[in-house]
PDB file of C-alpha atoms in Angstrom:
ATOM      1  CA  UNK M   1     -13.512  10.774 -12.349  1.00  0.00           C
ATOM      2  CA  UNK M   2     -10.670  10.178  -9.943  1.00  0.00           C
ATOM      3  CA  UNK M   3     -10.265   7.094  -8.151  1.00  0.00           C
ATOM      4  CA  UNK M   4      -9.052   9.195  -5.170  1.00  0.00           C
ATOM      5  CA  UNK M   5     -10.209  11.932  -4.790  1.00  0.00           C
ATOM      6  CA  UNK M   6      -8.913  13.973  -1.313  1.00  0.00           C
ATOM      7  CA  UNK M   7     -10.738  17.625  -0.714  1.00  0.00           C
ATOM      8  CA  UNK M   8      -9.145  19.733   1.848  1.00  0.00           C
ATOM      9  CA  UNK M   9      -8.694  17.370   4.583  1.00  0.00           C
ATOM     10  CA  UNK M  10      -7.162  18.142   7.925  1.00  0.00           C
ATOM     11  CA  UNK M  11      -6.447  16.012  10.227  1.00  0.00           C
ATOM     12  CA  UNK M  12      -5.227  18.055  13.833  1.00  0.00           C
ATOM     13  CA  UNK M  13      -4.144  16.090  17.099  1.00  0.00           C
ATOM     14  CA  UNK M  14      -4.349  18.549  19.775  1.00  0.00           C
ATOM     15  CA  UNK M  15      -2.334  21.769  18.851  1.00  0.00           C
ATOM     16  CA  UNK M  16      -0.547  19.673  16.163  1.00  0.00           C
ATOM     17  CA  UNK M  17      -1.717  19.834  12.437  1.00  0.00           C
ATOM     18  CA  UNK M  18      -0.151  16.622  10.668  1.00  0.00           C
ATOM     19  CA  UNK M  19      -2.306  17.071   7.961  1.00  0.00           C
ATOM     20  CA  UNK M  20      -3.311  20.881   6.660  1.00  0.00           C
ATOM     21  CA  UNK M  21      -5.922  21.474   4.034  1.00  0.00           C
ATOM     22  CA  UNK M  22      -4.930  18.773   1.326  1.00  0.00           C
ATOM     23  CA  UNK M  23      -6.007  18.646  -1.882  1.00  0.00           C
ATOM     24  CA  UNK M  24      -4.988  15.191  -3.854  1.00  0.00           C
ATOM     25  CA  UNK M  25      -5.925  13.365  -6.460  1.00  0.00           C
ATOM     26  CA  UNK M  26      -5.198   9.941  -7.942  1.00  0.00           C
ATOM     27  CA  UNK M  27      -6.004   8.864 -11.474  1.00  0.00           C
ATOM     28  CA  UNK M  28      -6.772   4.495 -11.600  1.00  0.00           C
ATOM     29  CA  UNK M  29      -4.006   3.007 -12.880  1.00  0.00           C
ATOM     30  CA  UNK M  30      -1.161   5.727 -11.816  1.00  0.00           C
ATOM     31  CA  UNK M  31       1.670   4.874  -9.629  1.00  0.00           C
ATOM     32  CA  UNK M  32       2.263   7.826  -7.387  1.00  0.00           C
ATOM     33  CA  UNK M  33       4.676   8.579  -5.065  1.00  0.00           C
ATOM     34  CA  UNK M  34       4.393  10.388  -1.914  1.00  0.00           C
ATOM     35  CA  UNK M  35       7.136  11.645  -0.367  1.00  0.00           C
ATOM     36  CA  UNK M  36       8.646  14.019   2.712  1.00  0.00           C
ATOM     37  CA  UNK M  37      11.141  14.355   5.653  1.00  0.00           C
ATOM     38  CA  UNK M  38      10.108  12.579   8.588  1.00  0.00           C
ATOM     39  CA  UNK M  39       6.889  13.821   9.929  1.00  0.00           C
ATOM     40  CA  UNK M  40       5.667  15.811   6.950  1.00  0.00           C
ATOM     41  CA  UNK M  41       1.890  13.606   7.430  1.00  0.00           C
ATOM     42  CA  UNK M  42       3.157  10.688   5.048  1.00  0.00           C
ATOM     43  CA  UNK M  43       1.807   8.385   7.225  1.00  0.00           C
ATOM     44  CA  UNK M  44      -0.961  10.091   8.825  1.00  0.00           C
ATOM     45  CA  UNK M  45      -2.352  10.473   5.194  1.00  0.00           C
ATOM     46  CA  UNK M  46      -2.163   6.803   5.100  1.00  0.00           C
ATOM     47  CA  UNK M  47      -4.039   6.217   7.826  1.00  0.00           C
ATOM     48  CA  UNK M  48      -6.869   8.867   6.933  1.00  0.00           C
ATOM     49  CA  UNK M  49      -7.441   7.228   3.606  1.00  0.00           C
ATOM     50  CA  UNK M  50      -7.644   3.726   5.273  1.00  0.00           C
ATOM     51  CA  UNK M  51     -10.159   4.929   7.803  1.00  0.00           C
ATOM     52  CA  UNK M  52      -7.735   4.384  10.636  1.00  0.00           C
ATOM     53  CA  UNK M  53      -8.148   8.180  11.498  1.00  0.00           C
ATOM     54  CA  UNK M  54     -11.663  10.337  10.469  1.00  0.00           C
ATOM     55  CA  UNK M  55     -10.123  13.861   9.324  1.00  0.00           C
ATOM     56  CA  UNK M  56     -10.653  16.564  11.471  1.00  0.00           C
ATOM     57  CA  UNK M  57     -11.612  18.902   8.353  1.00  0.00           C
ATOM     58  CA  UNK M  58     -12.578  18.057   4.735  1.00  0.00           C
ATOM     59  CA  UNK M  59     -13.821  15.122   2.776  1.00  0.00           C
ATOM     60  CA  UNK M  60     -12.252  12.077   0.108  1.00  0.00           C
ATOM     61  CA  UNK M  61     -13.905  10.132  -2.551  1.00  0.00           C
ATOM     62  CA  UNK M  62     -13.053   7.025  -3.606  1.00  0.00           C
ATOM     63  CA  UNK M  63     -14.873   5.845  -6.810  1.00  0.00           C
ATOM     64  CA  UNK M  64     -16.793   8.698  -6.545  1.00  0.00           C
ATOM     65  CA  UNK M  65     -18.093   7.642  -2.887  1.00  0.00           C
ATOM     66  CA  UNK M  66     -17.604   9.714  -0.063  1.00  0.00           C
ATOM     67  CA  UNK M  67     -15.586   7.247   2.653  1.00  0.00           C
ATOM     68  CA  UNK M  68     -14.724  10.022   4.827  1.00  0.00           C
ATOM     69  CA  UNK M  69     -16.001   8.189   7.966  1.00  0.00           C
ATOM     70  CA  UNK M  70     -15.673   4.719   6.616  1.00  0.00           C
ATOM     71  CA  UNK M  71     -13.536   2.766   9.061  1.00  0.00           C
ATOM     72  CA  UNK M  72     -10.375   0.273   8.149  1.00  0.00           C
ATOM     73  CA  UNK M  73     -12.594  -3.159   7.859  1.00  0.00           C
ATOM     74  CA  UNK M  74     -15.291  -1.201   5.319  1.00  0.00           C
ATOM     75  CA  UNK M  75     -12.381   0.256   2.905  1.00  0.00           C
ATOM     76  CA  UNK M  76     -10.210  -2.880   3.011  1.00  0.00           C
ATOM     77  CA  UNK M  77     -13.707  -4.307   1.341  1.00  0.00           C
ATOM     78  CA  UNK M  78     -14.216  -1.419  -1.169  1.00  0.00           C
ATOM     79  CA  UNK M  79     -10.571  -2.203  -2.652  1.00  0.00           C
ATOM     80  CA  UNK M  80      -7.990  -0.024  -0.429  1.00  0.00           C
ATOM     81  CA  UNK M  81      -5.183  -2.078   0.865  1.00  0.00           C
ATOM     82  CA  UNK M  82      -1.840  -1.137   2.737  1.00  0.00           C
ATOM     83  CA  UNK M  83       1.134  -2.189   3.628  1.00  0.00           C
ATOM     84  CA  UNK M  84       2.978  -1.646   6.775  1.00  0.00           C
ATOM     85  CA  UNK M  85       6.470   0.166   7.005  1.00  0.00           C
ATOM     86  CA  UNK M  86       7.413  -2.853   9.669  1.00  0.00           C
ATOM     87  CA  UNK M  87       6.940  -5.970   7.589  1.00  0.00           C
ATOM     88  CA  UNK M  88       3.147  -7.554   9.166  1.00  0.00           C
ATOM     89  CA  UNK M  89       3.288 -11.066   8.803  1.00  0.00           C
ATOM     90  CA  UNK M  90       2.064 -14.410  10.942  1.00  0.00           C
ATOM     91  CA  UNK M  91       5.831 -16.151  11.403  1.00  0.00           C
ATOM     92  CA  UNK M  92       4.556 -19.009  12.372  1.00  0.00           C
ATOM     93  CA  UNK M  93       2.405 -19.708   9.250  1.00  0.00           C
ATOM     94  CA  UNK M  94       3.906 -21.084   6.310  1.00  0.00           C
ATOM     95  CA  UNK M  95       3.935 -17.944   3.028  1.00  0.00           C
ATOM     96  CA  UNK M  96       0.976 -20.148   1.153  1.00  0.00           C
ATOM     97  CA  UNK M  97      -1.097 -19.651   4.766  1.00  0.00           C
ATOM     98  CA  UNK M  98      -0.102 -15.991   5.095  1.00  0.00           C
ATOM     99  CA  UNK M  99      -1.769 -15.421   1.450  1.00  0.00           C
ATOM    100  CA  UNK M 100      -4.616 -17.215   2.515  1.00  0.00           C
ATOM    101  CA  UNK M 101      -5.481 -15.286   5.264  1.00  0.00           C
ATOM    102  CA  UNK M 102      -5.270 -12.084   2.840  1.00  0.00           C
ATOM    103  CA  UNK M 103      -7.514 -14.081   0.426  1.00  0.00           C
ATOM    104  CA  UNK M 104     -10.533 -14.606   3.094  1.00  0.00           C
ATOM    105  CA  UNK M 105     -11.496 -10.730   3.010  1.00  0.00           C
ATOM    106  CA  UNK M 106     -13.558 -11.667   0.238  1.00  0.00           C
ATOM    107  CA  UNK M 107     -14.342 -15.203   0.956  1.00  0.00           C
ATOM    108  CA  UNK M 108     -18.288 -15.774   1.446  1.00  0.00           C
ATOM    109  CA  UNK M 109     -18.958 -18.847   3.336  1.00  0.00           C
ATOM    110  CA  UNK M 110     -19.982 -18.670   7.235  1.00  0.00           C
ATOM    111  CA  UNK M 111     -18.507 -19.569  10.064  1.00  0.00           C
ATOM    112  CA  UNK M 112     -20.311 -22.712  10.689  1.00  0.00           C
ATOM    113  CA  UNK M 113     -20.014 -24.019   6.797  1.00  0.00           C
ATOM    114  CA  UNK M 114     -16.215 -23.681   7.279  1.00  0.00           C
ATOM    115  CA  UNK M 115     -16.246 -25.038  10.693  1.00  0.00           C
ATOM    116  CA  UNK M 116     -17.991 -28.328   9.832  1.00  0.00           C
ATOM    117  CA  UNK M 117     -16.837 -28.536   5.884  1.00  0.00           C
ATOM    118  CA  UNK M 118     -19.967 -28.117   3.729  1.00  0.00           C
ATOM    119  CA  UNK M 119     -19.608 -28.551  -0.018  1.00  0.00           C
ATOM    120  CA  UNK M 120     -19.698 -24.433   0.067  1.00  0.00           C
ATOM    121  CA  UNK M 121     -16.762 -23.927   2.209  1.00  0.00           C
ATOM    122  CA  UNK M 122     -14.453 -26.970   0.807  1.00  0.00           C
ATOM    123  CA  UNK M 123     -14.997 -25.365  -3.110  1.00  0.00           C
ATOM    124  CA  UNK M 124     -14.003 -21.914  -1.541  1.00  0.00           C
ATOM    125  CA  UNK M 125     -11.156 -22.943   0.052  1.00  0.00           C
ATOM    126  CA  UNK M 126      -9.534 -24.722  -2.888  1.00  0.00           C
ATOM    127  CA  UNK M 127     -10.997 -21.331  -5.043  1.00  0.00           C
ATOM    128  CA  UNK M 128      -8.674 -19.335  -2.501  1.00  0.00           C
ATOM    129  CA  UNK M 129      -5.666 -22.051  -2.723  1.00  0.00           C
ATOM    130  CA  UNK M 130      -5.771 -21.832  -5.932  1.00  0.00           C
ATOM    131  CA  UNK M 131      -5.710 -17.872  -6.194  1.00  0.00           C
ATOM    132  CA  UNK M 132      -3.276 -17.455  -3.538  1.00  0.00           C
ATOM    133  CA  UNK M 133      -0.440 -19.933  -5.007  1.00  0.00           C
ATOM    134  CA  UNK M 134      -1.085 -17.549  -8.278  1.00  0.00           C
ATOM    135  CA  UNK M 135      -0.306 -14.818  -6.095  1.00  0.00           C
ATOM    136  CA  UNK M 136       2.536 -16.298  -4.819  1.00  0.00           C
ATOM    137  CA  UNK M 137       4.021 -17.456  -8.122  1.00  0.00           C
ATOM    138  CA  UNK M 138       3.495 -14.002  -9.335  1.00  0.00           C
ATOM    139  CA  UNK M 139       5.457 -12.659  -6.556  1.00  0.00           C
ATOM    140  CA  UNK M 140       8.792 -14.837  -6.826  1.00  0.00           C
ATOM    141  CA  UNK M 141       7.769 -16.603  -4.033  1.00  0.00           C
ATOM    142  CA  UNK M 142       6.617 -20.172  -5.551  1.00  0.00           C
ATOM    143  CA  UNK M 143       9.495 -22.474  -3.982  1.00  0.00           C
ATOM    144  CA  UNK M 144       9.003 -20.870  -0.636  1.00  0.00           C
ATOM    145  CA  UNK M 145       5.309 -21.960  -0.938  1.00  0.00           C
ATOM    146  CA  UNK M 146       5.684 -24.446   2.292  1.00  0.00           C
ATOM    147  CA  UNK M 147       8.421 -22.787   4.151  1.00  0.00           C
ATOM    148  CA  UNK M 148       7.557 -20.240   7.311  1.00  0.00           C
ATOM    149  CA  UNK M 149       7.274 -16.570   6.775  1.00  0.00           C
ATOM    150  CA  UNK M 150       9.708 -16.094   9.789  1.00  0.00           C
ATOM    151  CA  UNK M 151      13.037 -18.046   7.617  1.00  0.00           C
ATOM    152  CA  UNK M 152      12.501 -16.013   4.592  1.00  0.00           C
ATOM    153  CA  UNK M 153      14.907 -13.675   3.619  1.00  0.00           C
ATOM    154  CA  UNK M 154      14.307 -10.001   4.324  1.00  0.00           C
ATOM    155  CA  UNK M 155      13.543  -9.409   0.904  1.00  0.00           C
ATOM    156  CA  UNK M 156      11.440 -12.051   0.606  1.00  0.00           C
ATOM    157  CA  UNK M 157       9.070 -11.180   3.730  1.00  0.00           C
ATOM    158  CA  UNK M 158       9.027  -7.823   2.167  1.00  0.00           C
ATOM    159  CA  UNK M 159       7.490  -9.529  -0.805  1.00  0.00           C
ATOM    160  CA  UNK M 160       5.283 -11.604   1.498  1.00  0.00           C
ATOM    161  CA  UNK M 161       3.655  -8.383   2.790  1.00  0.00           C
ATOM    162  CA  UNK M 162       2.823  -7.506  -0.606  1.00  0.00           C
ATOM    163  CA  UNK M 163       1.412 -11.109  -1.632  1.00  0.00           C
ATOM    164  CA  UNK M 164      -0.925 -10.984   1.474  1.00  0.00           C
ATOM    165  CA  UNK M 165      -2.295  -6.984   0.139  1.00  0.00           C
ATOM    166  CA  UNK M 166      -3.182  -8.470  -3.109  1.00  0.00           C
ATOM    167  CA  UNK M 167      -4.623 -11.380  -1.762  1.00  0.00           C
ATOM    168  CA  UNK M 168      -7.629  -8.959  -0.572  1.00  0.00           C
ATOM    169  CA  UNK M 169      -8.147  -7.906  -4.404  1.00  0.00           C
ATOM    170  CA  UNK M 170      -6.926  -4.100  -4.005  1.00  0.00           C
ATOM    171  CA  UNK M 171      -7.836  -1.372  -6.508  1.00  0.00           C
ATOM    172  CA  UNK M 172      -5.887   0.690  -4.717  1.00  0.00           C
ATOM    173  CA  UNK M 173      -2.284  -0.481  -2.954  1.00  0.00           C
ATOM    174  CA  UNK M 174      -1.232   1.674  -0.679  1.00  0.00           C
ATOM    175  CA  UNK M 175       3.081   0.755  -0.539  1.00  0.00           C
ATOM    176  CA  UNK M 176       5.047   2.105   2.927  1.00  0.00           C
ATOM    177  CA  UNK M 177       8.405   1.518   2.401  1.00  0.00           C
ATOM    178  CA  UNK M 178       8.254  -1.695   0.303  1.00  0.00           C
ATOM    179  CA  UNK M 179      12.910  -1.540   0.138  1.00  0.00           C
ATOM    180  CA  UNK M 180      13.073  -0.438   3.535  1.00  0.00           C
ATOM    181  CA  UNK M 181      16.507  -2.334   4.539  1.00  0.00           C
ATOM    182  CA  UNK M 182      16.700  -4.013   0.780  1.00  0.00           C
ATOM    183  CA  UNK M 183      20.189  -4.185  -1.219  1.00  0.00           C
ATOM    184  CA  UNK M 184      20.302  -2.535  -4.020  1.00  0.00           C
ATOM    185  CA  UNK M 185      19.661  -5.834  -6.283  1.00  0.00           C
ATOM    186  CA  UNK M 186      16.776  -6.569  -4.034  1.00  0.00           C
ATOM    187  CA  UNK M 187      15.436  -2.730  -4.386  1.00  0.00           C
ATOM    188  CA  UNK M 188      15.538  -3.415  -8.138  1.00  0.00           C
ATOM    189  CA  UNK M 189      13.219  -6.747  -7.940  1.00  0.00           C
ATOM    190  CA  UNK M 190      10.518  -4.940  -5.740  1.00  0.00           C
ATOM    191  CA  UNK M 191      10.907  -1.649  -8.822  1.00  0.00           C
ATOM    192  CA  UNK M 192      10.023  -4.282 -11.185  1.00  0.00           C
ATOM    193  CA  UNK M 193       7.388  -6.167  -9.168  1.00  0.00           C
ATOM    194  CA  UNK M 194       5.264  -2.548  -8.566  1.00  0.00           C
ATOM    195  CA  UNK M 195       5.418  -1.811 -12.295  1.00  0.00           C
ATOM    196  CA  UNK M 196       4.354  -5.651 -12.673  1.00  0.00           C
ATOM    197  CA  UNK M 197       1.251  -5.327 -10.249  1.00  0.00           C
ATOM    198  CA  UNK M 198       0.282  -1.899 -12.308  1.00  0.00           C
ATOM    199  CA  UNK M 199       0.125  -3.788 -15.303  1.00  0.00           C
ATOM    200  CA  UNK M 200      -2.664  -5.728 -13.607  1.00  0.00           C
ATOM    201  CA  UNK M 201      -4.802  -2.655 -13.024  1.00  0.00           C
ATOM    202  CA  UNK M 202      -3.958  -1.769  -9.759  1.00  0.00           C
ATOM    203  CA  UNK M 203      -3.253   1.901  -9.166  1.00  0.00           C
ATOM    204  CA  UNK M 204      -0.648   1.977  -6.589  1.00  0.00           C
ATOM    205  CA  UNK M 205       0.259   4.933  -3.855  1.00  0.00           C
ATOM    206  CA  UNK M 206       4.048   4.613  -2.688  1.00  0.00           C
ATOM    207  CA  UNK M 207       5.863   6.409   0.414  1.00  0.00           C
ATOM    208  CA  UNK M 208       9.174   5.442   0.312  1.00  0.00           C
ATOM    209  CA  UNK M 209      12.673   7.516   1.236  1.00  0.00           C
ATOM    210  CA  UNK M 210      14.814   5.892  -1.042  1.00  0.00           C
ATOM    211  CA  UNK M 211      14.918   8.083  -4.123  1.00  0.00           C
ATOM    212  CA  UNK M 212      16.456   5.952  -6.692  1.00  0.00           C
ATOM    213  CA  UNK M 213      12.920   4.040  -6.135  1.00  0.00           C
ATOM    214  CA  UNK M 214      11.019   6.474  -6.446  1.00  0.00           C
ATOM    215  CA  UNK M 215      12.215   8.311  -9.428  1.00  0.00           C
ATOM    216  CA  UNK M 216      12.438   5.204 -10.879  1.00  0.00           C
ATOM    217  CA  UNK M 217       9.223   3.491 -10.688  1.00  0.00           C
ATOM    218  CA  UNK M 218       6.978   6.496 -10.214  1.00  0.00           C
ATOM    219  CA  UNK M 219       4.955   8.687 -12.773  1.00  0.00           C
ATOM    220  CA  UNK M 220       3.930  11.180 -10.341  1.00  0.00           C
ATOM    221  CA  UNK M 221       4.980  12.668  -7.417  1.00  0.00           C
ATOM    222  CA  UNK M 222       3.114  14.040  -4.412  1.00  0.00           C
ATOM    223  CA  UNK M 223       5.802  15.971  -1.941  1.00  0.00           C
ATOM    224  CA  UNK M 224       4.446  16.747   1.952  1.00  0.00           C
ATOM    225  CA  UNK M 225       6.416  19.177   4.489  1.00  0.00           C
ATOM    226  CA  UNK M 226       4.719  20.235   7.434  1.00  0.00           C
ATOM    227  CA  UNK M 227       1.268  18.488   6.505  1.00  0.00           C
ATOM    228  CA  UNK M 228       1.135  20.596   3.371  1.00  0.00           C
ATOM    229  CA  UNK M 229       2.051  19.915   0.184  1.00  0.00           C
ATOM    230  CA  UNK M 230       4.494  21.870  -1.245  1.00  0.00           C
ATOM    231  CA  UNK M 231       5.179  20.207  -4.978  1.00  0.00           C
ATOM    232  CA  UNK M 232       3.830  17.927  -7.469  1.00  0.00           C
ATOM    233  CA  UNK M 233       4.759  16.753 -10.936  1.00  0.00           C
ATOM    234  CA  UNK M 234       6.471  14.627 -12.974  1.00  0.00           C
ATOM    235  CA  UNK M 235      10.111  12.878 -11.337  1.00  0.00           C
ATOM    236  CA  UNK M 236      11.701  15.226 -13.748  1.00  0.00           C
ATOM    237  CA  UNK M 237       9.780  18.094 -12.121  1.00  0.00           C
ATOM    238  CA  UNK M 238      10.369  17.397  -8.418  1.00  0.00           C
ATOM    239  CA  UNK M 239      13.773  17.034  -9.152  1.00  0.00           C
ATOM    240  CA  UNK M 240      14.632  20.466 -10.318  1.00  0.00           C
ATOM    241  CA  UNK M 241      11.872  21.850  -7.794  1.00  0.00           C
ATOM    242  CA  UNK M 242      14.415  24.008  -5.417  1.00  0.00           C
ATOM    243  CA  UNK M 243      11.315  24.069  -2.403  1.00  0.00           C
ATOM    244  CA  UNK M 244      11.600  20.366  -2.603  1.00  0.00           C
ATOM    245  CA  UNK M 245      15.315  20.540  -2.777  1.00  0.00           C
ATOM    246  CA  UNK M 246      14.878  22.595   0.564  1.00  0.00           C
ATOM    247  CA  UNK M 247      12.706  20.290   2.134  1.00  0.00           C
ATOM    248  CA  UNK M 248      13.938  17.149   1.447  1.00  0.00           C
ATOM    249  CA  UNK M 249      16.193  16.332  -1.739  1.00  0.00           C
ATOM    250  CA  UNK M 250      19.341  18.347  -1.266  1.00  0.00           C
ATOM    251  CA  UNK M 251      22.043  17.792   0.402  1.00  0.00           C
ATOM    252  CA  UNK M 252      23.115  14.151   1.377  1.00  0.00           C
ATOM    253  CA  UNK M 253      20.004  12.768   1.072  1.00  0.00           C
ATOM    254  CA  UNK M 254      19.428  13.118  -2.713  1.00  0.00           C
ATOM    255  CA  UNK M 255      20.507  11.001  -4.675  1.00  0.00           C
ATOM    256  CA  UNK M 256      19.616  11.111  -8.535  1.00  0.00           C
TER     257      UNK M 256
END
C-alpha cells in the first residue's frame, strides 16, 4: 500500500486548472522530488494534500484513508507536516521555544492542567523539553538552543523551520524550498540533513528549483507543467527526458 496515494485530483479556481487529473503515488520511506516552472501546481498540490484546499475532482489516500476533505489541523495530526517556502518562525521566541510549540500538536494535557501546573502537565512539559532539545541537537542547532530565532543565520532559520515540522512527529514531510537563498556549503548541510531525517523513517516530499539538490538527494522525481504531469523516474531519467528539458531543465536553468 502507498503511503500517498493521489487519484485523479483536480483542483480548478474559476476558469483556471492548477491542478489537472493527477495521478501520484508515494512509497513510505522515499524521498521524492517534485518539481516545475513557476506555476506548474507545485504548490497548489501542497496545499491539497495538507487540506488547505478540498480538490475540485478526484480523491487521495493517505495510509490507506481517504483525507480528501480532511482540513490542515486533522492531517497535521495524522502525520503530514510542511514547510513553508518563506521561512515561518516566532522571532521573538528563543529556537528551544520555537520546537516546543511544534512539539504541543501531540501534547495531551488540557488547558486548565497546564494553566495551573498539575503533576500531568509539569511531566509533559519536561517529556516535550526533552524531545525538542533532541530535535534540536539533531538539527545542528544545539548551541543556538537559547538564542532568538530572529539572530540566526539564514541557514540556520531554514533549519529551524525544519526542527519545528518534526517536532509534530511527521510521517510524511512535506519540504518547499528548504536552500531557498542558501550558499552552496549551506545547500550541502540541508542535502545531508534530508537524507539524515529519511534514515529516521520519515518519507519526505521536496519542491525545490535548485537542481543540484534535487538530483542529489532525491530517488524519485515527480515533474508538473501546466497542472499535469508530464515525467517521472529516476534523476537519471528526468535528466535525459527532452519534455522535461522543454519545460523546465534546458537552457540556463539546468544545471547537472
Amino acid at each position: 500500500m502507498a503511503l500517498l496515494d493521489i487519484q485523479k485530483v483536480s483542483m480548478h479556481f474559476g476558469g483556471l486548472k492548477a491542478i489537472q487529473n493527477l495521478d501520484f503515488t508515494l512509497k513510505q520511506g522515499e524521498i521524492r522530488g517534485l518539481i516545475g516552472p513557476n506555476g506548474a501546481g507545485k504548490t497548489t498540490l501542497y496545499n491539497v494534500i495538507s487540506g488547505v484546499y478540498i480538490p475540485t475532482y478526484g480523491k487521495f489516500f493517505f495510509k490507506g484513508q481517504d483525507i480528501t476533505k480532511l482540513r490542515p489541523h486533522a492531517t497535521a495530526k495524522l502525520g503530514i507536516i510542511r514547510t513553508f517556502q518563506a521561512v515561518t518562525l516566532f522571532k521573538h521566541f528563543t529556537v528551544l521555544r520555537n520546537v516546543l510549540v511544534g512539539c504541543h500538536l501531540n501534547s495531551h494535557y488540557s488547558f486548565f492542567g497546564s494553566l495551573f501546573g498539575t503533576p500531568g502537565s509539569t511531566r509533559h512539559e519536561r517529556e516535550n523539553e526533552v524531545k525538542a532539545m533532541e530535535i534540536i541537537e539533531f538539527m545542528g542547532l544545539a548551541r543556538y538552543r537559547d538564542e532568538l530565532a530572529m539572530n540566526l543565520p539564514h541557514g540556520h532559520q531554514r533549519a529551524l523551520g525544519i526542527s519545528i515540522a518534526l517536532a509534530g512527529q511527521p510521517q510524511l514531510l512535506m519540504l518547499d524550498e528548504p536552500v531557498t537563498g542558501m550558499n552552496t556549503e549551506e545547500s550541502a548541510a540541508m542535502m545531508k540533513l534530508i537524507q539524515k531525517i529519511r534514515d529516521r523513517g520519515i518519507t519526505i516530499l521536496l519542491i525545490e528549483h535548485d537542481m543540484k539538490v534535487v538530483m542529489g538527494v532525491c530517488e524519485k522525481i515527480t515533474v508538473l507543467n501546466f497542472g499535469e504531469k508530464i515525467a517521472e523516474g529516476t534523476p537519471e531519467e528526468i535528466q535525459k527526458n527532452p519534455d522535461v528539458h522543454e519545460a523546465y531543465l534546458g537552457g540556463e536553468n539546468y544545471v547537472a
